[in-house]
Coordinates of C-alpha atoms and ligand atoms in Angstrom, one line a residue:
X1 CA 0.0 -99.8 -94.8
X2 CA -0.4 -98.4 -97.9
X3 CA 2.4 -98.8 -99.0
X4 CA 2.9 -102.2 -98.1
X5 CA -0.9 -103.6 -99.9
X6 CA 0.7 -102.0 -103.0
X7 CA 3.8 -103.9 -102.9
X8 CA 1.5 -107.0 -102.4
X9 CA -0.1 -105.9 -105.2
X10 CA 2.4 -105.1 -107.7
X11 CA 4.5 -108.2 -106.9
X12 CA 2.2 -111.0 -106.4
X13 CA 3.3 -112.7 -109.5
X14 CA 6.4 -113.8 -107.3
X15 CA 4.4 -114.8 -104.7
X16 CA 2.9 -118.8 -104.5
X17 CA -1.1 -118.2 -105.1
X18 CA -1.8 -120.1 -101.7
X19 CA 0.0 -121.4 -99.3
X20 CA -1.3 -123.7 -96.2
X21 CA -1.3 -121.8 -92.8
X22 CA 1.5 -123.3 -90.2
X23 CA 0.1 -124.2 -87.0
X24 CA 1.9 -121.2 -84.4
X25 CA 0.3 -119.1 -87.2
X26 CA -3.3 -120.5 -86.8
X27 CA -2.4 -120.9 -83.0
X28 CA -1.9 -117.1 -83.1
X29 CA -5.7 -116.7 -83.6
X30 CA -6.6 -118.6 -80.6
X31 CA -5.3 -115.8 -78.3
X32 CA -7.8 -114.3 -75.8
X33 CA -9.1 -111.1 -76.1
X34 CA -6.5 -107.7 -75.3
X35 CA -7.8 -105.8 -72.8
X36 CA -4.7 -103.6 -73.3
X37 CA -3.3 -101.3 -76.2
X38 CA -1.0 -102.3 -79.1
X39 CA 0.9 -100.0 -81.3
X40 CA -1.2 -99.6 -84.3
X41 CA 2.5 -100.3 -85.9
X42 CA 2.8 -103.9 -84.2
X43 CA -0.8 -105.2 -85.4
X44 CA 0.0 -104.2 -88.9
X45 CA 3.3 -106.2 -88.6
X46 CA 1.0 -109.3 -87.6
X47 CA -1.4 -108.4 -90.3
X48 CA 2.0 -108.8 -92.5
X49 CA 3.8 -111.7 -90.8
X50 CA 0.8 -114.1 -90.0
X51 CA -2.6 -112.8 -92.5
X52 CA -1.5 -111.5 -95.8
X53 CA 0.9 -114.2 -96.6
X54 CA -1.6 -116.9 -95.9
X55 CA -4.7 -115.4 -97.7
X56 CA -6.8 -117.4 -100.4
X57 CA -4.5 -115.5 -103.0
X58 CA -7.4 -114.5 -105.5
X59 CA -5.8 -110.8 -106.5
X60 CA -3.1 -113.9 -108.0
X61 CA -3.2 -114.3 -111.9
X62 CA -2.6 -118.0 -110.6
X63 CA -6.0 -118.1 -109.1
X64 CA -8.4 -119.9 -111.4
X65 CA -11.0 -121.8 -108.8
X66 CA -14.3 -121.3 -107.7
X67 CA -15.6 -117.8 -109.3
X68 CA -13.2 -115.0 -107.2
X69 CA -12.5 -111.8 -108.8
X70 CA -9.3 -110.3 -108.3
X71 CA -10.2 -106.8 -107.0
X72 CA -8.6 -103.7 -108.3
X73 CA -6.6 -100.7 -106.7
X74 CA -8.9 -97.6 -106.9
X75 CA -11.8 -100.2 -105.5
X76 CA -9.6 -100.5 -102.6
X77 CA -8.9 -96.9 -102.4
X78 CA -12.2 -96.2 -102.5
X79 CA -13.1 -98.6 -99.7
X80 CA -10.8 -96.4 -97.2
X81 CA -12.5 -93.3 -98.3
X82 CA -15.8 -94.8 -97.4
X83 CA -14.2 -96.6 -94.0
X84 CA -13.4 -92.7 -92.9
X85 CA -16.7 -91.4 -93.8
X86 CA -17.9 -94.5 -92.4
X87 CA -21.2 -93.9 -94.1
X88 CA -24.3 -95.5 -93.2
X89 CA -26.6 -96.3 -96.1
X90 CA -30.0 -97.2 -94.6
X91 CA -31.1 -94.0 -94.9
X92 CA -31.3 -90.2 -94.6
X93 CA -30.3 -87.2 -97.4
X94 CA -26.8 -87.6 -98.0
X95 CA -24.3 -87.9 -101.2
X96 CA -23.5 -91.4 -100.6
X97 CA -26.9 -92.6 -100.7
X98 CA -26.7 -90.6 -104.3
X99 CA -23.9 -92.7 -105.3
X100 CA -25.8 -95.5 -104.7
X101 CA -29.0 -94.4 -106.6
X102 CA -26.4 -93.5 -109.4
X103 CA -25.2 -97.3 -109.7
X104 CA -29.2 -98.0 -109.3
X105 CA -29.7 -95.3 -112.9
X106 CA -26.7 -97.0 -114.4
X107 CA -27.4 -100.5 -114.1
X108 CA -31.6 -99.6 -115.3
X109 CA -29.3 -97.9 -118.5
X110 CA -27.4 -100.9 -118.9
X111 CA -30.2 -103.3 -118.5
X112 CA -33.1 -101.7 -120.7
X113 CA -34.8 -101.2 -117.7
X114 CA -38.1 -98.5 -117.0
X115 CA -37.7 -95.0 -115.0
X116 CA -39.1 -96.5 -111.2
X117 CA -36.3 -99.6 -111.6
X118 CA -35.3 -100.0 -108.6
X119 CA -32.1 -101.3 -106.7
X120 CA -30.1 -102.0 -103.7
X121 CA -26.3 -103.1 -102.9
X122 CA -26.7 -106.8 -100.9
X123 CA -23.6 -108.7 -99.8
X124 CA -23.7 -110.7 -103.0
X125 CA -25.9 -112.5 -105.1
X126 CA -26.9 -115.1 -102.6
X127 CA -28.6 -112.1 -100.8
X128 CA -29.7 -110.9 -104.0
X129 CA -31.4 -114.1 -105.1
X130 CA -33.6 -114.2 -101.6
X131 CA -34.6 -110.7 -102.4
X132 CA -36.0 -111.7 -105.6
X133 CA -37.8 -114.7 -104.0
X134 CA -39.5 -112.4 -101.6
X135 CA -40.7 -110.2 -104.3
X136 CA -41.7 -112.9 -106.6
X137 CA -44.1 -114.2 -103.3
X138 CA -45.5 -110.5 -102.8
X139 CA -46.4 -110.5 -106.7
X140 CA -47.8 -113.8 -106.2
X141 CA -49.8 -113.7 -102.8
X142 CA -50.1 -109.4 -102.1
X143 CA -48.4 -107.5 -99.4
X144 CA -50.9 -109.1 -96.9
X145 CA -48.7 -112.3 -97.0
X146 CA -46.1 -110.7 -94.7
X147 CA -48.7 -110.4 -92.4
X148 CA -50.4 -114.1 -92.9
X149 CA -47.5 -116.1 -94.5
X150 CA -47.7 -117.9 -97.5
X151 CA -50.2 -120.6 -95.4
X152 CA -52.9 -118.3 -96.0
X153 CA -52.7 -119.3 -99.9
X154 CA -55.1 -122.1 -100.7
X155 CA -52.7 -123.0 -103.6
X156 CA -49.4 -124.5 -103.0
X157 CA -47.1 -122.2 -104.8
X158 CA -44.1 -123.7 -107.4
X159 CA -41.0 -121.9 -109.0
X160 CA -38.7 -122.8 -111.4
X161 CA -35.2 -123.4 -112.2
X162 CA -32.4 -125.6 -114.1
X163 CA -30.3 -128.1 -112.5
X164 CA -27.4 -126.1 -113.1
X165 CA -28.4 -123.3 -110.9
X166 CA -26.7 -122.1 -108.0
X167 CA -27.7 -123.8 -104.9
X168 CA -28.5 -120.4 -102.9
X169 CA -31.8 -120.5 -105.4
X170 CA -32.7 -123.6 -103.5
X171 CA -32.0 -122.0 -100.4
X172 CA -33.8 -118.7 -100.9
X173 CA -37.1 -121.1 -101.8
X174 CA -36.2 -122.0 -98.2
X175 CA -35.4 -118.8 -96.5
X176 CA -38.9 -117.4 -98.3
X177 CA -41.0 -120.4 -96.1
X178 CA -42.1 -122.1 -99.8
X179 CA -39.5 -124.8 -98.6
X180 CA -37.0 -126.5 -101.5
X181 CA -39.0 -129.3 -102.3
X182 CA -41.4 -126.1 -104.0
X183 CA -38.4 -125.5 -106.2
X184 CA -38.9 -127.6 -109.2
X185 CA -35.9 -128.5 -110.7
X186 CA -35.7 -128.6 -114.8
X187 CA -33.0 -130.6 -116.4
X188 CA -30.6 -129.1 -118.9
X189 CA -29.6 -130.1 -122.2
X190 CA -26.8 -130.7 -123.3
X191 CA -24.8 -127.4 -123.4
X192 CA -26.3 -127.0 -119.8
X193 CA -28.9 -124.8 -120.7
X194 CA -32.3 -124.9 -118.6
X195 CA -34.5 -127.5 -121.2
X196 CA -37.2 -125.7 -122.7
X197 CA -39.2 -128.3 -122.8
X198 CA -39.3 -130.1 -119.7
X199 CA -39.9 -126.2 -118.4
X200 CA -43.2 -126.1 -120.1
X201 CA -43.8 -130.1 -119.5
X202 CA -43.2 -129.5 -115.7
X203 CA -45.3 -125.9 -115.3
X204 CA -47.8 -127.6 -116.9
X205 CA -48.3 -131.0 -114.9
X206 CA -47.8 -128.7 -111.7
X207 CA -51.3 -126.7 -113.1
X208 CA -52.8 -130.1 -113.3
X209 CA -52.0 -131.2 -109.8
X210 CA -53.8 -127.8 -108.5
X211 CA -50.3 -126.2 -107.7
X212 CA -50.0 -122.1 -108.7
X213 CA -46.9 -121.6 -110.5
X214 CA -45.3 -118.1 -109.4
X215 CA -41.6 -117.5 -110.0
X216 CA -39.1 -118.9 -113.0
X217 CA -35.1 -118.4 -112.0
X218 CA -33.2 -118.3 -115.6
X219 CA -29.2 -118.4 -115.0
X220 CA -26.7 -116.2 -116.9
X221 CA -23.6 -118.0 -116.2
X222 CA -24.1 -120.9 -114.7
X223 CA -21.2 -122.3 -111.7
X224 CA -19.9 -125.6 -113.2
X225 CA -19.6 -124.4 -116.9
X226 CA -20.8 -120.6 -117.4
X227 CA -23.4 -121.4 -119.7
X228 CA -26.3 -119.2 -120.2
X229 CA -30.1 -119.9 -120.7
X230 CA -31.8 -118.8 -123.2
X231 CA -33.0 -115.5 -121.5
X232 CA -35.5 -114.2 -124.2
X233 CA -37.5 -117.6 -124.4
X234 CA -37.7 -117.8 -120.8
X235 CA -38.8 -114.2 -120.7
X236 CA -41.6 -115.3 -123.4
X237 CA -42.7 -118.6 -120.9
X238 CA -42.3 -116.2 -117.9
X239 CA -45.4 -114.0 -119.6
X240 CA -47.5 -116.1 -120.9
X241 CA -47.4 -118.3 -117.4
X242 CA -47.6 -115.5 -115.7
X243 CA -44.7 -115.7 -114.0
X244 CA -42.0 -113.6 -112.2
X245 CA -38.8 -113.8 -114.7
X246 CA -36.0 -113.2 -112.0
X247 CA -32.4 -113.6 -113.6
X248 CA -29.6 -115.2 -111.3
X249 CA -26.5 -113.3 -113.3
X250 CA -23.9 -113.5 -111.2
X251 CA -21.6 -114.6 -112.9
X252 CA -23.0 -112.7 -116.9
X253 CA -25.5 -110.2 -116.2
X254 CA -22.0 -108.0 -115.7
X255 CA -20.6 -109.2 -119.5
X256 CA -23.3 -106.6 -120.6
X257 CA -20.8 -104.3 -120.6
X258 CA -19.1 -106.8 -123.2
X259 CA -20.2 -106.6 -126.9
X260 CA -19.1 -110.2 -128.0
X261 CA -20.7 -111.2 -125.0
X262 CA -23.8 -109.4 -124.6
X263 CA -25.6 -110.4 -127.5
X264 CA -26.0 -114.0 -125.8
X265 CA -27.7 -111.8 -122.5
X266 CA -30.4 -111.2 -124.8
X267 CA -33.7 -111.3 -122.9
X268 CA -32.7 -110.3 -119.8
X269 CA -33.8 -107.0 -120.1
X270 CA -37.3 -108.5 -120.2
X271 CA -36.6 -110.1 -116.6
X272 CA -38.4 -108.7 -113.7
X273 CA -35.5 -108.6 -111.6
X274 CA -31.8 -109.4 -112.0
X275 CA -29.0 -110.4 -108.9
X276 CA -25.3 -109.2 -110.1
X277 CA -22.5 -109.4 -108.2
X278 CA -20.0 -106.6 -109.1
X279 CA -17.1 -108.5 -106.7
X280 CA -16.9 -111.3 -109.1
X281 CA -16.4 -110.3 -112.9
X282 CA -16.1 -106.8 -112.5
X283 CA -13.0 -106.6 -110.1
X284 CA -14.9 -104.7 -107.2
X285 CA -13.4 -105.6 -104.0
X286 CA -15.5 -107.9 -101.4
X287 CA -18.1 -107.8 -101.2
X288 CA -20.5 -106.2 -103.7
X289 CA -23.8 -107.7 -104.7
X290 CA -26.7 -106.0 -106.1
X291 CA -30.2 -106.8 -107.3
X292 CA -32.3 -104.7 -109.7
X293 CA -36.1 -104.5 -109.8
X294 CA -38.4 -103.5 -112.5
X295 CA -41.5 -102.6 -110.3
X296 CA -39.9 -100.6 -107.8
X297 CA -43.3 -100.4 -106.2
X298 CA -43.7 -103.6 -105.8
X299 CA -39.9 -103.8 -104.6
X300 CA -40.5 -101.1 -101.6
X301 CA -43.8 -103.0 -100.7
X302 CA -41.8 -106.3 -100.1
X303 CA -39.4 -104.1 -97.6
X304 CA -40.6 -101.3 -96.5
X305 CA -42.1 -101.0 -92.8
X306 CA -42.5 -98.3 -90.7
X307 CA -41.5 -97.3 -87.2
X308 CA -41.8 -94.1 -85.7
X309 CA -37.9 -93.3 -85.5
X310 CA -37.1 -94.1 -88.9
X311 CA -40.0 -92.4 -90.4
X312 CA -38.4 -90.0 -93.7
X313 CA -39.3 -86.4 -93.1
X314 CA -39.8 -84.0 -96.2
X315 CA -36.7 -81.9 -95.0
X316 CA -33.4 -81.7 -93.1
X317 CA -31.3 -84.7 -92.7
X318 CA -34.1 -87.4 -92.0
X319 CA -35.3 -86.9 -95.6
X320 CA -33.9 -88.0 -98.6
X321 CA -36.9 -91.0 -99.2
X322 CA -37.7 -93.3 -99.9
X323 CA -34.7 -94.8 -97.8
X324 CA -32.5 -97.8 -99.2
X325 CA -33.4 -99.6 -95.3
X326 CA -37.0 -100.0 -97.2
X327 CA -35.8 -102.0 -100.1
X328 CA -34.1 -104.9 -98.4
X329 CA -33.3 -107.1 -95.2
X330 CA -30.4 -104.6 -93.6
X331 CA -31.3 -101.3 -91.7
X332 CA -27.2 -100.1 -91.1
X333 CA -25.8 -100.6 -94.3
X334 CA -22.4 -100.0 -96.2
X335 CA -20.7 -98.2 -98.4
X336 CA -20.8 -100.3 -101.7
X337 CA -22.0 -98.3 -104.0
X338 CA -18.3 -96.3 -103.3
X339 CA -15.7 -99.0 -104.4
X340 CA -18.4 -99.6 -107.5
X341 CA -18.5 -96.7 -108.2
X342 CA -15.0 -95.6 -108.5
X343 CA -14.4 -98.8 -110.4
X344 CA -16.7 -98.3 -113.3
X345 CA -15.6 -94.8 -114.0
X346 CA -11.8 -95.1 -113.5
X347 CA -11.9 -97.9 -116.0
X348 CA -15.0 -97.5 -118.1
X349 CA -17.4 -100.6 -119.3
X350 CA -15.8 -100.9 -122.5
X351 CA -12.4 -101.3 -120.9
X352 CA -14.4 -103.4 -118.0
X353 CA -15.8 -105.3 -120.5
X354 CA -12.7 -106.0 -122.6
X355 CA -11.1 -107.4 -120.1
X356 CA -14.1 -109.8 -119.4
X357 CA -13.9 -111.0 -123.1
X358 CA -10.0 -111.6 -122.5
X359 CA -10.8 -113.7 -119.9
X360 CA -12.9 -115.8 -122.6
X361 CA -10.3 -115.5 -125.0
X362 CA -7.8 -117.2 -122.2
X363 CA -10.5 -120.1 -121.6
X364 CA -10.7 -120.9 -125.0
X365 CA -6.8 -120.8 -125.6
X366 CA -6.7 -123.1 -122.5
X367 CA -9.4 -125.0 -124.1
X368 CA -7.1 -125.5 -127.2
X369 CA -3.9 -126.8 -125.0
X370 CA -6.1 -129.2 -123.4
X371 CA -7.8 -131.0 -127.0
X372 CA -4.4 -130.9 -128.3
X373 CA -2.7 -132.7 -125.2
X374 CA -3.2 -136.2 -125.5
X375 CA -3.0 -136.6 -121.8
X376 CA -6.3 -134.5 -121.6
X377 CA -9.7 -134.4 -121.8
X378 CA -12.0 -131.5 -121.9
X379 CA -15.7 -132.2 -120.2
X380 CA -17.6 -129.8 -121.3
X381 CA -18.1 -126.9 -123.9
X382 CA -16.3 -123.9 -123.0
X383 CA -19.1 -121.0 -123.4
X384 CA -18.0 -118.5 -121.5
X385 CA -14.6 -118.2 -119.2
X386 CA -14.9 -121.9 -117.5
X387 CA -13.4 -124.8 -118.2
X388 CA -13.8 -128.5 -117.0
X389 CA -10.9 -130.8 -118.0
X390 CA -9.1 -133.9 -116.3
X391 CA -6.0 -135.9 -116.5
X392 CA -6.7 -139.2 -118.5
X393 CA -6.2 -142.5 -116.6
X394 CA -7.2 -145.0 -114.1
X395 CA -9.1 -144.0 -111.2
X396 CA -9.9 -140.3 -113.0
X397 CA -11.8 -138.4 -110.2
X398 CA -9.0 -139.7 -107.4
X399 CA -6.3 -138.7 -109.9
X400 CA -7.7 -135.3 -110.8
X401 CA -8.7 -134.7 -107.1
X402 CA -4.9 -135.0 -105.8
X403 CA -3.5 -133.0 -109.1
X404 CA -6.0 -130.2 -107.5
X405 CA -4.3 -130.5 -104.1
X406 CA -0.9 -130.9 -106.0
X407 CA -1.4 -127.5 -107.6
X408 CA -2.9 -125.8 -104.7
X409 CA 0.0 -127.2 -102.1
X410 CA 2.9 -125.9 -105.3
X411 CA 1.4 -122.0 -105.0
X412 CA 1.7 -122.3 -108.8
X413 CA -2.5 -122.0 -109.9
X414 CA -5.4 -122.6 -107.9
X415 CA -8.3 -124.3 -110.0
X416 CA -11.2 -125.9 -107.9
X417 CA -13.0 -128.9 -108.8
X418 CA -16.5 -129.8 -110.0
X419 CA -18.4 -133.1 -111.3
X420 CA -19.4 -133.1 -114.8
X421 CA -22.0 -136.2 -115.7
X422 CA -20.9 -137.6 -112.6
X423 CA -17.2 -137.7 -113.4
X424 CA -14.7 -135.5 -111.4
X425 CA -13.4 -132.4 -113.3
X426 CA -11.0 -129.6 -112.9
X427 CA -12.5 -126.5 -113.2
X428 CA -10.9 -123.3 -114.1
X429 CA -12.8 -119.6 -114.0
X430 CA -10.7 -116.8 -114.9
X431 CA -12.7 -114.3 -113.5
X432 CA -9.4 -112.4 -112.5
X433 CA -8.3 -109.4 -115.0
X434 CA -4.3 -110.4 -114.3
X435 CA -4.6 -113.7 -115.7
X436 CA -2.1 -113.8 -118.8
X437 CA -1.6 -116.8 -121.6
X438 CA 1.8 -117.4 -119.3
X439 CA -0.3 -118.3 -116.7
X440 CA -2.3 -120.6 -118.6
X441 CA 0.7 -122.3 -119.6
X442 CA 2.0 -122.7 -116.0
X443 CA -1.1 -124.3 -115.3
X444 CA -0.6 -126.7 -118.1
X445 CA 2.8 -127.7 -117.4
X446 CA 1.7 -128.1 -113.8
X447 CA -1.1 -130.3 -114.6
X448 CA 0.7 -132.4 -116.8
X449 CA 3.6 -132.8 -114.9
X450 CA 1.7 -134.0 -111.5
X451 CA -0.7 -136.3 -113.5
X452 CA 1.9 -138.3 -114.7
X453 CA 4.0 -138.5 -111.6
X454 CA 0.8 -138.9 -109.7
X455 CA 0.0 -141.8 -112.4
X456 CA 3.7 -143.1 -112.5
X457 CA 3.5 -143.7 -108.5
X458 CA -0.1 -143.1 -107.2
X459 CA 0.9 -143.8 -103.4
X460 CA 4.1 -142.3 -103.5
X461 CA 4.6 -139.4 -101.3
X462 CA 4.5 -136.8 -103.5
X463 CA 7.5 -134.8 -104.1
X464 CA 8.0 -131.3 -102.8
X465 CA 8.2 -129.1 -105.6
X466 CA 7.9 -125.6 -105.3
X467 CA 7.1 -123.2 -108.1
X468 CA 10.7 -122.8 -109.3
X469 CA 11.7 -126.3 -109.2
X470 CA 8.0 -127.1 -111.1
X471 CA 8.6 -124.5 -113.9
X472 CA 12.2 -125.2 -114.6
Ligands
PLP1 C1 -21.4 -116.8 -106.9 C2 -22.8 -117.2 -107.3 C3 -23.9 -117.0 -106.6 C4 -23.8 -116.5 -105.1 O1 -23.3 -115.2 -105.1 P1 -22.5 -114.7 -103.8 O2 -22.0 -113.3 -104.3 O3 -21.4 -115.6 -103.6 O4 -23.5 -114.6 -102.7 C5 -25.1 -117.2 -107.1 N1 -25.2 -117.7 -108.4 C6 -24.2 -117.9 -109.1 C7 -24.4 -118.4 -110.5 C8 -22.9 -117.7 -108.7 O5 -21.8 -117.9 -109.4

């Protein structure tokens, strides 16, 4: 098995990124449940015939859509080794539960953040971003809303964030009973920014109307373009509102480790708490989210609860507290903190964060190769590692939409799609450290080259090129 994932590995360049699954493979997964044994060696040989070749391909240097890191080797490793200690991390006084604490110290250093930070691995930044909603409403209302509910506030309570925000904020307002019409939404400017303005225009006809502003969401990176808000001036309205200054980052908080980057953070060390996700820009295999907190007190007040058979004892292996299970929504928990762990000191954050800032150095040289192409046009600024293009011509958002499918169906790249001002786009994210300029340049090619035919004949069946016949 081994063996074979690092084959995958090495030679994926020769694979297609994706390909679609045929239907006796999907048919395959419809099977009912065995109630006898199979060689351990004969599920592997499914896993290879009918799941590995038909994966999303995001460990490809080809894969460019959505925001998908492309995991790295010792990560994986390091997965196993947790899978055989299959380690539970709600709690209890044992090592991994140190290694996790030690990810909790390094992201405080990272962050500027005070001794009593506190932190927990969550699925990813989703999870992360309720977590900081919860906390936000215990700040606002006291711990005696998790027994009455936010009801028991006479004051309807408001947060904030920009249009360009991840829609999971707008579902955490949910999840936290404020509903998402308490979200209030604050338009961007033009380089996608959260607009100051209409910030302090909106917090303060919402004090007019009676409501009680509690909670402002700033964005490092946001999802359509990877912009970043201005982290420092949203700390400085977060303070003088009195509001909690949670940071979704993602997609940035990570390019910390990244000096060219990092300087554009600044602020976010003022935030009360911050969602990362390590799986995306750091390389850590799926899944590894995390959220940091400032008041840790505050943070284990949100959580914690007690019942008699989880209760920490001062010695033997029930102690070890406080327990992770009291800083979040899961009791049985994973091993992370391992595959995070391993991957920040095998490589390091200056060599982590080199590679982010080559990933922004490819953006911009595929930035350059689209204002130079006269076929192309480039939709928005390119701040970070995204880019939002499209093939010029008649009927743009139907023509860029089947060059997406085009590229996805040839194996050669994978970029997703987005609307920019209401037009279509096609997005690119190089969030994965094997992405070379040759890539970029297939991509290119590609897009070109199914643009025109798509333009030349736009309800001719399209061609079957593979990747060989499309590069040649
Ligand atoms: C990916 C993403 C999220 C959600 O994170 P998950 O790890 O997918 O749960 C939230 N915000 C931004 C800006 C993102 O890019």
């Amino acid at each position: 098995m081994l063996d074979d994932i690092l084959n995958y590995i090495e030679a994926i360049r020769e694979r297609p990124v994706w390909q679609p699954i045929p239907d006796d493979v999907r048919a395959r997964f419809r099977a009912s449940i065995p109630r006898e044994a199979t060689e351990l060696a004969l599920v592997h040989n499914e896993f290879m015939d009918n799941i590995l070749p038909f994966a999303a391909g995001n460990a490809h240097p080809g894969f460019m859509g959505w925001v998908h890191g492309g995991g790295n080797v010792p990560g994986m490793l390091a997965e196993m080794l947790a899978a055989g200690l299959n380690a539970n991390l709600g709690g209890r006084d044992h090592a991994p539960i140190e290694v996790e604490r030690q990810l909790v110290l390094w992201m405080s250093e990272l962050f500027g953040f005070p001794p009593g930070a506190t932190g927990l691995f969550v699925t990813g930044s989703s999870s992360a971003n309720l977590l900081g909603v919860l906390i936000a409403r215990t700040r606002a209302l006291g711990v005696d809303v998790r027994k009455k509910g936010i009801s028991s506030s006479a004051q309807r309570l408001v947060a904030y964030t920009s249009a360009a925000a991840h829609r999971c904020v707008t579902q955490a307002m949910d999840f936290a009973g404020f509903g998402t019409e308490s979200l209030h939404i604050v338009p961007t400017t033009e380089s996608h920014q959260i607009d100051l303005d209409a910030l302090d225009a909106a917090i303060a006809s919402d004090r007019q109307a009676g409501f009680l502003p509690f909670l402002l969401v700033g964005t490092a990176g946001t999802v359509d373009v990877g912009a970043i808000d201005d982290l420092a001036l949203l700390a400085g309205i977060a303070r003088r509102e009195n509001l909690w200054f949670h940071v979704d980052g993602a997609i940035g908080a990570a390019a910390i480790m990244a000096p060219q980057i990092a300087p554009r953070l600044a602020g976010i060390q003022q935030a009360d708490s911050i969602a990362l996700d390590f799986h995306k820009w750091v390389q850590v295999p799926y899944d590894a989210g995390f959220i940091l907190v400032r008041d840790g007190t505050l943070h284990r007040d949100t959580f914690s609860s007690a019942a008699a058979y989880l209760r920490p004892q001062t010695r033997g292996l029930a102690g070890g507290a406080p327990w992770p299970c009291q800083f979040g929504i899961d009791l049985s928990r994973g091993f992370r903190a391992l595959k995070t762990w391993f991957t920040i000191k095998v490589y390091g954050t200056d060599a982590l964060g080199a590679m982010m800032e080559r990933t922004c150095e490819l953006a911009r040289y595929l930035e350059i190769g689209i204002i130079t192409s006269k076929e192309l046009e480039l939709l928005a600024p390119v701040s970070l590692n995204i880019v939002c293009f499209r093939y010029r011509g008649d009927e743009a958002d139907r023509l860029n939409a089947r060059i997406v499918v085009d590229l996805h169906e040839s194996g050669v790249a994978a970029p997703s799609t987005t609307t920019i001002g209401g037009r279509l786009a096609i997005r690119v994210a190089i969030f994965n450290h094997r992405t070379e300029p040759r890539d970029i340049d297939a991509l290119l090619k590609a897009v070109l080259k199914f643009g025109a035919a798509a333009a030349d004949e736009p309800n001719a069946a399209r061609a079957r090129l593979t990747p060989d016949a499309l590069l040649a």
